[in-house]
């Protein structure tokens, strides 16, 4: 199948489309390799994972350029993603799930964490490599084997990575397959796959859950978000607007934990809108390989057309104060767009736009802003912005989201668990909680 460069709309490369038989072969290879890999001492498994990290780092320039060409993000951002993937592979080796003893009279009780078997990892197109690392590294360290499926529109950097690391791991421990969305459905329902780790939309996550139910697979789902940022009345718009802009427009708004709704107090509403509009007008949009580019194209035509339709609809529901102008030349480019004087009941506010357009919503009562933020079926992340952290903290405790940041947004680290509330996901990634998701608890209960 064709892989399209979103900056040029030209075919970048041809990509293999795996058949059902080839998927079965990949799962069989992983199942065969599991017996030996799961019994390999964890120290040796960690050595292999660190070797993968070294390979990624040593080939960062090639992987980053390929990532920019297939995904669209600026080369500097692609390089950070590649290096971030290398860091996750390395730093996951610092985590452990040791045996724990339970005190119980007349018994000797031990709690062990055992590997599950074959893990299916399904990765989206917005961050192909770093999200892959968040799944594959903990799966391998805990003794599982992996069948990895990248998104149909961004398979090349993942396939290249599979080629590069093939000598670092025993045959069958990791298997990379590319193809259409049918491949994900087959993988999810495969009887020899014991767990699915999926990142993507809520609608697709529901289908993954249905497919996994047939064999009661373990699942970790990191799904859609409509993250609200609530800005209180004591914030300086000039100082805070750049941070909010970054939180909303990083990766061209194609980020699950990006700011999707911005609630701003009436007292500073006009000033904040003006600051955000100025930042949007000054942003440099272009090919990710061009020096100085800050925002690249949308990753694929379907999402590009969807976001354009949301902007067109929002014109009759609010006031567009930046963006909304055509891009000269080919490519799926959309200038960063700010829409003010808009409210709930619109697609831009209620849905997940997943693109470079931000609604700015006026409020007067912070309690009302929290209630409006919580009214969404999503609950991935949120943030509170305030000059008094203690005041923000009290509000943050009442926000229904897996992560609530104060005076920042989308700050993540390996040692901090990450997961969504409500329809934004099931389970956790990162930290020991994420590591445990790839294991089965085994209790050994002996007479003393």
Short mmCIF file of N, CA, C and O in Angstrom, two decimals, residues 285-414:
data_model
loop_
_atom_site.label_atom_id
_atom_site.label_comp_id
_atom_site.label_asym_id
_atom_site.label_seq_id
_atom_site.Cartn_x
_atom_site.Cartn_y
_atom_site.Cartn_z
N UNK A 285 4.26 27.67 9.79
CA UNK A 285 3.66 26.42 9.33
C UNK A 285 4.32 26.02 8.02
O UNK A 285 4.46 26.85 7.11
N UNK A 286 4.72 24.75 7.90
CA UNK A 286 5.34 24.31 6.65
C UNK A 286 5.81 22.88 6.73
O UNK A 286 5.53 22.14 7.69
N UNK A 287 6.55 22.48 5.72
CA UNK A 287 7.12 21.13 5.64
C UNK A 287 8.03 20.90 6.86
O UNK A 287 8.86 21.74 7.20
N UNK A 288 7.86 19.76 7.49
CA UNK A 288 8.64 19.47 8.68
C UNK A 288 10.14 19.38 8.43
O UNK A 288 10.93 19.51 9.37
N UNK A 289 10.54 19.16 7.19
CA UNK A 289 11.97 19.11 6.87
C UNK A 289 12.57 20.49 6.66
O UNK A 289 13.79 20.62 6.57
N UNK A 290 11.74 21.52 6.55
CA UNK A 290 12.24 22.88 6.32
C UNK A 290 12.69 23.50 7.65
O UNK A 290 12.01 23.37 8.67
N UNK A 291 13.83 24.15 7.61
CA UNK A 291 14.36 24.76 8.82
C UNK A 291 13.42 25.85 9.33
O UNK A 291 12.91 26.67 8.58
N UNK A 292 13.19 25.86 10.63
CA UNK A 292 12.36 26.88 11.25
C UNK A 292 10.89 26.53 11.36
O UNK A 292 10.14 27.24 12.03
N UNK A 293 10.46 25.45 10.74
CA UNK A 293 9.05 25.06 10.82
C UNK A 293 8.67 24.74 12.26
O UNK A 293 9.36 23.98 12.94
N UNK A 294 7.56 25.30 12.70
CA UNK A 294 7.05 25.02 14.05
C UNK A 294 5.89 24.04 14.04
O UNK A 294 5.74 23.24 14.95
N UNK A 295 5.05 24.12 13.01
CA UNK A 295 3.92 23.22 12.88
C UNK A 295 3.90 22.66 11.46
O UNK A 295 3.93 23.40 10.49
N UNK A 296 3.85 21.33 11.36
CA UNK A 296 3.79 20.68 10.06
C UNK A 296 2.36 20.49 9.61
O UNK A 296 1.44 21.16 10.09
N UNK A 297 2.13 19.58 8.69
CA UNK A 297 0.78 19.32 8.20
C UNK A 297 0.01 18.39 9.13
O UNK A 297 0.59 17.78 10.04
N UNK A 298 -1.28 18.29 8.91
CA UNK A 298 -2.04 17.20 9.52
C UNK A 298 -1.49 15.90 8.96
O UNK A 298 -0.99 15.85 7.83
N UNK A 299 -1.62 14.83 9.72
CA UNK A 299 -0.93 13.60 9.31
C UNK A 299 -1.58 12.93 8.10
O UNK A 299 -0.89 12.34 7.28
N UNK A 300 -2.90 13.00 7.98
CA UNK A 300 -3.54 12.28 6.88
C UNK A 300 -4.73 13.07 6.36
O UNK A 300 -5.27 13.97 7.03
N UNK A 301 -5.14 12.74 5.16
CA UNK A 301 -6.19 13.48 4.48
C UNK A 301 -7.52 13.41 5.22
O UNK A 301 -8.25 14.41 5.31
N UNK A 302 -7.85 12.25 5.76
CA UNK A 302 -9.12 12.08 6.44
C UNK A 302 -9.23 13.03 7.64
O UNK A 302 -10.25 13.71 7.82
N UNK A 303 -8.18 13.09 8.46
CA UNK A 303 -8.21 13.97 9.63
C UNK A 303 -8.17 15.44 9.20
O UNK A 303 -8.80 16.29 9.83
N UNK A 304 -7.42 15.72 8.17
CA UNK A 304 -7.36 17.08 7.61
C UNK A 304 -8.74 17.57 7.22
O UNK A 304 -9.17 18.67 7.60
N UNK A 305 -9.48 16.75 6.49
CA UNK A 305 -10.81 17.15 6.04
C UNK A 305 -11.78 17.26 7.22
O UNK A 305 -12.65 18.13 7.24
N UNK A 306 -11.61 16.39 8.20
CA UNK A 306 -12.48 16.45 9.39
C UNK A 306 -12.28 17.75 10.15
O UNK A 306 -13.26 18.40 10.56
N UNK A 307 -11.03 18.15 10.35
CA UNK A 307 -10.76 19.38 11.10
C UNK A 307 -11.24 20.60 10.32
O UNK A 307 -11.79 21.54 10.90
N UNK A 308 -11.05 20.62 9.00
CA UNK A 308 -11.57 21.73 8.20
C UNK A 308 -13.08 21.85 8.34
O UNK A 308 -13.63 22.96 8.41
N UNK A 309 -13.76 20.72 8.40
CA UNK A 309 -15.22 20.73 8.55
C UNK A 309 -15.62 21.28 9.92
O UNK A 309 -16.61 22.02 10.05
N UNK A 310 -14.86 20.93 10.96
CA UNK A 310 -15.14 21.44 12.30
C UNK A 310 -14.95 22.96 12.34
O UNK A 310 -15.76 23.69 12.92
N UNK A 311 -13.89 23.45 11.69
CA UNK A 311 -13.66 24.90 11.65
C UNK A 311 -14.77 25.60 10.89
O UNK A 311 -15.28 26.66 11.33
N UNK A 312 -15.18 25.04 9.77
CA UNK A 312 -16.26 25.65 8.98
C UNK A 312 -17.54 25.73 9.80
O UNK A 312 -18.26 26.75 9.77
N UNK A 313 -17.83 24.68 10.55
CA UNK A 313 -19.03 24.67 11.38
C UNK A 313 -18.92 25.70 12.51
O UNK A 313 -19.89 26.38 12.85
N UNK A 314 -17.71 25.83 13.08
CA UNK A 314 -17.51 26.73 14.22
C UNK A 314 -17.68 28.20 13.83
O UNK A 314 -17.96 29.04 14.71
N UNK A 315 -17.53 28.54 12.55
CA UNK A 315 -17.69 29.94 12.13
C UNK A 315 -19.08 30.47 12.45
O UNK A 315 -19.24 31.68 12.73
N UNK A 316 -20.07 29.61 12.40
CA UNK A 316 -21.43 30.04 12.71
C UNK A 316 -21.78 29.93 14.17
O UNK A 316 -22.90 30.25 14.57
N UNK A 317 -20.83 29.45 14.98
CA UNK A 317 -21.10 29.21 16.40
C UNK A 317 -20.22 30.07 17.31
O UNK A 317 -20.46 30.14 18.51
N UNK A 318 -19.19 30.69 16.75
CA UNK A 318 -18.27 31.53 17.50
C UNK A 318 -17.58 32.48 16.54
O UNK A 318 -17.97 32.60 15.37
N UNK A 319 -16.52 33.12 17.02
CA UNK A 319 -15.79 34.08 16.21
C UNK A 319 -14.36 33.60 16.02
O UNK A 319 -13.61 33.42 16.99
N UNK A 320 -13.96 33.39 14.76
CA UNK A 320 -12.59 32.97 14.44
C UNK A 320 -11.70 34.20 14.46
O UNK A 320 -11.92 35.15 13.69
N UNK A 321 -10.69 34.20 15.34
CA UNK A 321 -9.81 35.38 15.48
C UNK A 321 -8.39 35.12 15.01
O UNK A 321 -7.55 36.02 15.02
N UNK A 322 -8.09 33.90 14.60
CA UNK A 322 -6.79 33.57 13.99
C UNK A 322 -6.96 32.30 13.20
O UNK A 322 -7.76 31.44 13.55
N UNK A 323 -6.18 32.16 12.14
CA UNK A 323 -6.29 30.99 11.29
C UNK A 323 -7.33 31.19 10.22
O UNK A 323 -7.59 32.31 9.77
N UNK A 324 -7.93 30.08 9.77
CA UNK A 324 -8.99 30.12 8.77
C UNK A 324 -8.54 30.84 7.50
O UNK A 324 -9.19 31.77 7.01
N UNK A 325 -7.38 30.43 6.98
CA UNK A 325 -6.94 30.94 5.69
C UNK A 325 -6.26 29.80 4.93
O UNK A 325 -5.66 28.92 5.54
N UNK A 326 -6.36 29.79 3.63
CA UNK A 326 -5.81 28.66 2.86
C UNK A 326 -4.28 28.68 2.85
O UNK A 326 -3.65 29.73 2.93
N UNK A 327 -3.73 27.49 2.75
CA UNK A 327 -2.27 27.33 2.65
C UNK A 327 -1.89 27.29 1.18
O UNK A 327 -2.50 26.58 0.38
N UNK A 328 -0.86 28.05 0.81
CA UNK A 328 -0.43 28.11 -0.59
C UNK A 328 0.43 26.89 -0.91
O UNK A 328 1.56 26.79 -0.45
N UNK A 329 -0.10 25.97 -1.68
CA UNK A 329 0.67 24.81 -2.07
C UNK A 329 0.02 23.51 -1.64
O UNK A 329 -1.03 23.51 -0.99
N UNK A 330 0.65 22.38 -1.98
CA UNK A 330 0.09 21.08 -1.60
C UNK A 330 0.33 20.79 -0.12
O UNK A 330 1.03 21.53 0.57
N UNK A 331 -0.25 19.71 0.34
CA UNK A 331 -0.06 19.29 1.72
C UNK A 331 -1.30 19.51 2.56
O UNK A 331 -2.15 20.34 2.25
N UNK A 332 -1.38 18.77 3.67
CA UNK A 332 -2.55 18.82 4.54
C UNK A 332 -2.34 19.87 5.64
O UNK A 332 -2.37 19.56 6.84
N UNK A 333 -2.14 21.10 5.24
CA UNK A 333 -1.78 22.16 6.18
C UNK A 333 -3.00 22.95 6.64
O UNK A 333 -3.87 23.30 5.83
N UNK A 334 -3.04 23.23 7.94
CA UNK A 334 -4.06 24.09 8.53
C UNK A 334 -3.34 25.05 9.47
O UNK A 334 -2.60 24.63 10.37
N UNK A 335 -3.55 26.34 9.27
CA UNK A 335 -2.94 27.31 10.18
C UNK A 335 -3.60 27.19 11.56
O UNK A 335 -4.81 26.91 11.66
N UNK A 336 -2.84 27.41 12.64
CA UNK A 336 -3.43 27.33 13.97
C UNK A 336 -4.59 28.31 14.11
O UNK A 336 -4.45 29.49 13.76
N UNK A 337 -5.70 27.80 14.59
CA UNK A 337 -6.96 28.54 14.57
C UNK A 337 -7.49 28.72 15.99
O UNK A 337 -7.54 27.76 16.76
N UNK A 338 -7.87 29.94 16.32
CA UNK A 338 -8.45 30.27 17.62
C UNK A 338 -9.89 30.71 17.41
O UNK A 338 -10.17 31.57 16.56
N UNK A 339 -10.81 30.12 18.17
CA UNK A 339 -12.23 30.46 18.07
C UNK A 339 -12.70 30.92 19.45
O UNK A 339 -12.63 30.15 20.41
N UNK A 340 -13.17 32.15 19.54
CA UNK A 340 -13.70 32.68 20.80
C UNK A 340 -15.22 32.79 20.74
O UNK A 340 -15.84 32.58 19.69
N UNK A 341 -15.82 33.13 21.89
CA UNK A 341 -17.28 33.34 21.98
C UNK A 341 -18.04 32.11 21.49
O UNK A 341 -19.00 32.21 20.72
N UNK A 342 -17.61 30.96 21.95
CA UNK A 342 -18.24 29.68 21.60
C UNK A 342 -18.50 28.94 22.91
O UNK A 342 -17.88 29.24 23.93
N UNK A 343 -19.41 27.99 22.89
CA UNK A 343 -19.78 27.31 24.14
C UNK A 343 -20.10 25.85 23.86
O UNK A 343 -20.00 25.37 22.72
N UNK A 344 -20.49 25.16 24.91
CA UNK A 344 -20.88 23.76 24.78
C UNK A 344 -22.06 23.61 23.84
O UNK A 344 -22.78 24.58 23.57
N UNK A 345 -22.26 22.39 23.35
CA UNK A 345 -23.30 22.15 22.37
C UNK A 345 -22.82 22.24 20.94
O UNK A 345 -23.60 22.10 19.99
N UNK A 346 -21.50 22.47 20.76
CA UNK A 346 -20.89 22.53 19.44
C UNK A 346 -19.88 21.40 19.31
O UNK A 346 -19.32 20.92 20.30
N UNK A 347 -19.63 20.99 18.09
CA UNK A 347 -18.67 19.90 17.86
C UNK A 347 -17.28 20.28 18.33
O UNK A 347 -16.56 19.46 18.91
N UNK A 348 -16.88 21.52 18.12
CA UNK A 348 -15.54 21.94 18.50
C UNK A 348 -15.32 21.84 20.01
O UNK A 348 -14.23 21.48 20.45
N UNK A 349 -16.33 22.15 20.79
CA UNK A 349 -16.19 22.10 22.25
C UNK A 349 -16.48 20.71 22.79
O UNK A 349 -15.76 20.21 23.67
N UNK A 350 -17.49 20.04 22.29
CA UNK A 350 -17.92 18.78 22.88
C UNK A 350 -17.14 17.57 22.37
O UNK A 350 -17.04 16.56 23.06
N UNK A 351 -16.62 17.65 21.15
CA UNK A 351 -15.91 16.51 20.58
C UNK A 351 -14.42 16.60 20.83
O UNK A 351 -13.94 17.38 21.67
N UNK A 352 -13.67 15.78 20.13
CA UNK A 352 -12.21 15.84 20.20
C UNK A 352 -11.70 16.20 18.81
O UNK A 352 -11.65 15.36 17.91
N UNK A 353 -11.32 17.46 18.63
CA UNK A 353 -10.96 17.93 17.30
C UNK A 353 -9.67 17.30 16.78
O UNK A 353 -9.51 17.08 15.59
N UNK A 354 -8.70 17.04 17.64
CA UNK A 354 -7.44 16.41 17.28
C UNK A 354 -6.78 17.12 16.09
O UNK A 354 -6.39 16.53 15.09
N UNK A 355 -6.67 18.42 16.24
CA UNK A 355 -6.08 19.23 15.20
C UNK A 355 -5.84 20.64 15.72
O UNK A 355 -6.18 20.97 16.86
N UNK A 356 -5.28 21.51 14.88
CA UNK A 356 -4.83 22.84 15.33
C UNK A 356 -5.94 23.87 15.39
O UNK A 356 -5.91 24.90 14.70
N UNK A 357 -6.95 23.62 16.20
CA UNK A 357 -8.02 24.59 16.40
C UNK A 357 -8.47 24.53 17.86
O UNK A 357 -8.72 23.45 18.39
N UNK A 358 -8.51 25.70 18.50
CA UNK A 358 -8.78 25.75 19.94
C UNK A 358 -9.97 26.65 20.23
O UNK A 358 -9.97 27.84 19.87
N UNK A 359 -11.00 26.13 20.93
CA UNK A 359 -12.09 26.98 21.39
C UNK A 359 -11.74 27.62 22.73
O UNK A 359 -11.23 26.97 23.63
N UNK A 360 -12.00 28.93 22.85
CA UNK A 360 -11.77 29.65 24.10
C UNK A 360 -13.14 30.04 24.66
O UNK A 360 -13.90 30.77 24.02
N UNK A 361 -13.46 29.53 25.85
CA UNK A 361 -14.82 29.59 26.40
C UNK A 361 -14.81 30.50 27.63
O UNK A 361 -13.97 30.35 28.52
N UNK A 362 -15.75 31.40 27.69
CA UNK A 362 -15.84 32.36 28.78
C UNK A 362 -16.61 31.76 29.98
O UNK A 362 -17.58 31.04 29.80
N UNK A 363 -16.15 32.06 31.19
CA UNK A 363 -16.90 31.69 32.39
C UNK A 363 -16.70 32.78 33.45
O UNK A 363 -15.78 33.60 33.35
N UNK A 364 -17.54 32.76 34.47
CA UNK A 364 -17.40 33.73 35.57
C UNK A 364 -17.21 33.05 36.93
O UNK A 364 -16.59 33.63 37.82
N UNK A 365 -17.74 31.85 37.10
CA UNK A 365 -17.66 31.14 38.39
C UNK A 365 -16.78 29.90 38.22
O UNK A 365 -17.10 29.02 37.42
N UNK A 366 -15.65 29.79 38.96
CA UNK A 366 -14.78 28.61 38.83
C UNK A 366 -15.51 27.29 39.07
O UNK A 366 -15.20 26.29 38.42
N UNK A 367 -16.46 27.28 39.99
CA UNK A 367 -17.21 26.05 40.24
C UNK A 367 -18.00 25.64 39.01
O UNK A 367 -18.12 24.46 38.68
N UNK A 368 -18.54 26.63 38.31
CA UNK A 368 -19.26 26.36 37.07
C UNK A 368 -18.32 25.83 36.00
O UNK A 368 -18.67 24.91 35.25
N UNK A 369 -17.10 26.38 35.93
CA UNK A 369 -16.12 25.91 34.94
C UNK A 369 -15.76 24.45 35.19
O UNK A 369 -15.65 23.66 34.24
N UNK A 370 -15.58 24.08 36.45
CA UNK A 370 -15.28 22.68 36.77
C UNK A 370 -16.44 21.78 36.38
O UNK A 370 -16.25 20.71 35.80
N UNK A 371 -17.66 22.22 36.68
CA UNK A 371 -18.83 21.41 36.33
C UNK A 371 -18.93 21.23 34.82
O UNK A 371 -19.26 20.14 34.32
N UNK A 372 -18.66 22.29 34.06
CA UNK A 372 -18.72 22.20 32.60
C UNK A 372 -17.60 21.31 32.06
O UNK A 372 -17.81 20.54 31.11
N UNK A 373 -16.43 21.40 32.65
CA UNK A 373 -15.34 20.52 32.24
C UNK A 373 -15.68 19.06 32.50
O UNK A 373 -15.40 18.18 31.68
N UNK A 374 -16.31 18.79 33.63
CA UNK A 374 -16.65 17.41 34.02
C UNK A 374 -17.82 16.84 33.23
O UNK A 374 -18.04 15.63 33.25
N UNK A 375 -18.58 17.67 32.54
CA UNK A 375 -19.76 17.20 31.81
C UNK A 375 -19.40 16.34 30.60
O UNK A 375 -20.26 15.66 30.04
N UNK A 376 -18.14 16.34 30.20
CA UNK A 376 -17.70 15.56 29.04
C UNK A 376 -17.64 14.07 29.38
O UNK A 376 -17.31 13.70 30.51
N UNK A 377 -17.91 13.20 28.40
CA UNK A 377 -17.72 11.77 28.63
C UNK A 377 -16.24 11.38 28.69
O UNK A 377 -15.91 10.27 29.10
N UNK A 378 -15.35 12.29 28.28
CA UNK A 378 -13.92 12.02 28.31
C UNK A 378 -13.33 12.44 29.65
O UNK A 378 -13.88 13.29 30.35
N UNK A 379 -12.18 11.86 29.98
CA UNK A 379 -11.52 12.23 31.23
C UNK A 379 -10.06 11.82 31.22
O UNK A 379 -9.59 11.17 32.16
N UNK A 380 -9.35 12.21 30.16
CA UNK A 380 -7.95 11.82 30.09
C UNK A 380 -7.09 12.74 30.95
O UNK A 380 -6.41 12.30 31.88
N UNK A 381 -7.09 14.03 30.63
CA UNK A 381 -6.30 14.97 31.40
C UNK A 381 -7.03 16.30 31.52
O UNK A 381 -8.08 16.53 30.90
N UNK A 382 -6.48 17.19 32.35
CA UNK A 382 -7.02 18.53 32.53
C UNK A 382 -5.95 19.35 33.22
O UNK A 382 -4.97 18.81 33.73
N UNK A 383 -6.17 20.67 33.25
CA UNK A 383 -5.22 21.53 33.97
C UNK A 383 -5.93 22.73 34.56
O UNK A 383 -6.94 23.20 34.02
N UNK A 384 -5.38 23.22 35.68
CA UNK A 384 -5.86 24.42 36.34
C UNK A 384 -4.71 25.41 36.36
O UNK A 384 -3.58 25.06 36.72
N UNK A 385 -5.00 26.67 35.99
CA UNK A 385 -3.97 27.71 35.93
C UNK A 385 -4.36 28.82 36.89
O UNK A 385 -5.45 29.40 36.80
N UNK A 386 -3.45 29.13 37.82
CA UNK A 386 -3.78 30.06 38.88
C UNK A 386 -2.50 30.60 39.50
O UNK A 386 -1.49 29.89 39.60
N UNK A 387 -2.54 31.85 39.98
CA UNK A 387 -1.37 32.43 40.65
C UNK A 387 -1.16 31.83 42.04
O UNK A 387 -0.07 31.90 42.59
N UNK A 388 -2.23 31.26 42.61
CA UNK A 388 -2.16 30.66 43.95
C UNK A 388 -2.31 29.15 43.82
O UNK A 388 -3.43 28.65 43.63
N UNK A 389 -1.21 28.39 43.91
CA UNK A 389 -1.29 26.94 43.71
C UNK A 389 -2.26 26.23 44.63
O UNK A 389 -2.92 25.27 44.22
N UNK A 390 -2.38 26.68 45.87
CA UNK A 390 -3.31 26.03 46.80
C UNK A 390 -4.76 26.17 46.33
O UNK A 390 -5.56 25.24 46.47
N UNK A 391 -5.08 27.31 45.78
CA UNK A 391 -6.43 27.52 45.24
C UNK A 391 -6.67 26.59 44.05
O UNK A 391 -7.74 25.97 43.92
N UNK A 392 -5.67 26.47 43.19
CA UNK A 392 -5.78 25.56 42.04
C UNK A 392 -5.90 24.11 42.50
O UNK A 392 -6.66 23.32 41.92
N UNK A 393 -5.16 23.75 43.53
CA UNK A 393 -5.17 22.38 44.03
C UNK A 393 -6.56 21.96 44.49
O UNK A 393 -7.01 20.84 44.21
N UNK A 394 -7.26 22.84 45.18
CA UNK A 394 -8.59 22.50 45.66
C UNK A 394 -9.55 22.26 44.50
O UNK A 394 -10.41 21.37 44.56
N UNK A 395 -9.41 23.03 43.43
CA UNK A 395 -10.24 22.79 42.25
C UNK A 395 -9.82 21.51 41.54
O UNK A 395 -10.66 20.73 41.07
N UNK A 396 -8.52 21.27 41.46
CA UNK A 396 -8.01 20.10 40.74
C UNK A 396 -8.56 18.81 41.31
O UNK A 396 -8.83 17.86 40.57
N UNK A 397 -8.75 18.77 42.62
CA UNK A 397 -9.24 17.54 43.25
C UNK A 397 -10.65 17.19 42.81
O UNK A 397 -11.07 16.04 42.95
N UNK A 398 -11.37 18.16 42.27
CA UNK A 398 -12.77 17.92 41.87
C UNK A 398 -12.92 17.71 40.36
O UNK A 398 -14.04 17.53 39.88
N UNK A 399 -11.82 17.74 39.65
CA UNK A 399 -11.89 17.51 38.20
C UNK A 399 -11.83 16.02 37.91
O UNK A 399 -11.00 15.29 38.46
N UNK A 400 -12.72 15.55 37.05
CA UNK A 400 -12.82 14.12 36.73
C UNK A 400 -11.90 13.79 35.56
O UNK A 400 -12.31 13.80 34.39
N UNK A 401 -10.64 13.51 35.86
CA UNK A 401 -9.66 13.19 34.82
C UNK A 401 -8.57 12.32 35.43
O UNK A 401 -8.31 12.38 36.64
N UNK A 402 -7.95 11.52 34.57
CA UNK A 402 -6.88 10.64 35.06
C UNK A 402 -5.69 11.41 35.57
O UNK A 402 -5.03 10.99 36.53
N UNK A 403 -5.36 12.54 34.94
CA UNK A 403 -4.28 13.41 35.39
C UNK A 403 -4.77 14.85 35.36
O UNK A 403 -5.36 15.28 34.37
N UNK A 404 -4.52 15.57 36.44
CA UNK A 404 -4.83 17.00 36.48
C UNK A 404 -3.53 17.73 36.81
O UNK A 404 -2.92 17.49 37.85
N UNK A 405 -3.12 18.60 35.91
CA UNK A 405 -1.90 19.39 36.11
C UNK A 405 -2.25 20.75 36.69
O UNK A 405 -3.36 21.26 36.48
N UNK A 406 -1.32 21.35 37.40
CA UNK A 406 -1.49 22.71 37.92
C UNK A 406 -0.38 23.58 37.34
O UNK A 406 0.81 23.28 37.49
N UNK A 407 -0.78 24.62 36.63
CA UNK A 407 0.12 25.58 35.99
C UNK A 407 1.07 24.93 34.98
O UNK A 407 2.20 25.39 34.77
N UNK A 408 0.61 23.87 34.37
CA UNK A 408 1.31 23.22 33.27
C UNK A 408 0.32 22.24 32.65
O UNK A 408 -0.77 22.01 33.18
N UNK A 409 0.71 21.65 31.52
CA UNK A 409 -0.17 20.69 30.86
C UNK A 409 0.69 19.67 30.10
O UNK A 409 1.73 20.01 29.53
N UNK A 410 0.22 18.41 30.12
CA UNK A 410 0.86 17.32 29.37
C UNK A 410 2.28 17.03 29.83
O UNK A 410 3.11 16.59 29.05
N UNK A 411 2.56 17.27 31.10
CA UNK A 411 3.87 16.93 31.67
C UNK A 411 3.83 15.47 32.10
O UNK A 411 3.06 15.10 32.98
N UNK A 412 4.69 14.65 31.48
CA UNK A 412 4.71 13.21 31.78
C UNK A 412 6.13 12.77 32.09
O UNK A 412 7.10 13.35 31.59
N UNK A 413 6.25 11.73 32.91
CA UNK A 413 7.55 11.17 33.25
C UNK A 413 7.38 9.68 33.51
O UNK A 413 6.29 9.23 33.90
N UNK A 414 8.44 8.93 33.31
CA UNK A 414 8.37 7.48 33.42
C UNK A 414 7.87 7.03 34.79
O UNK A 414 7.12 6.06 34.90
#
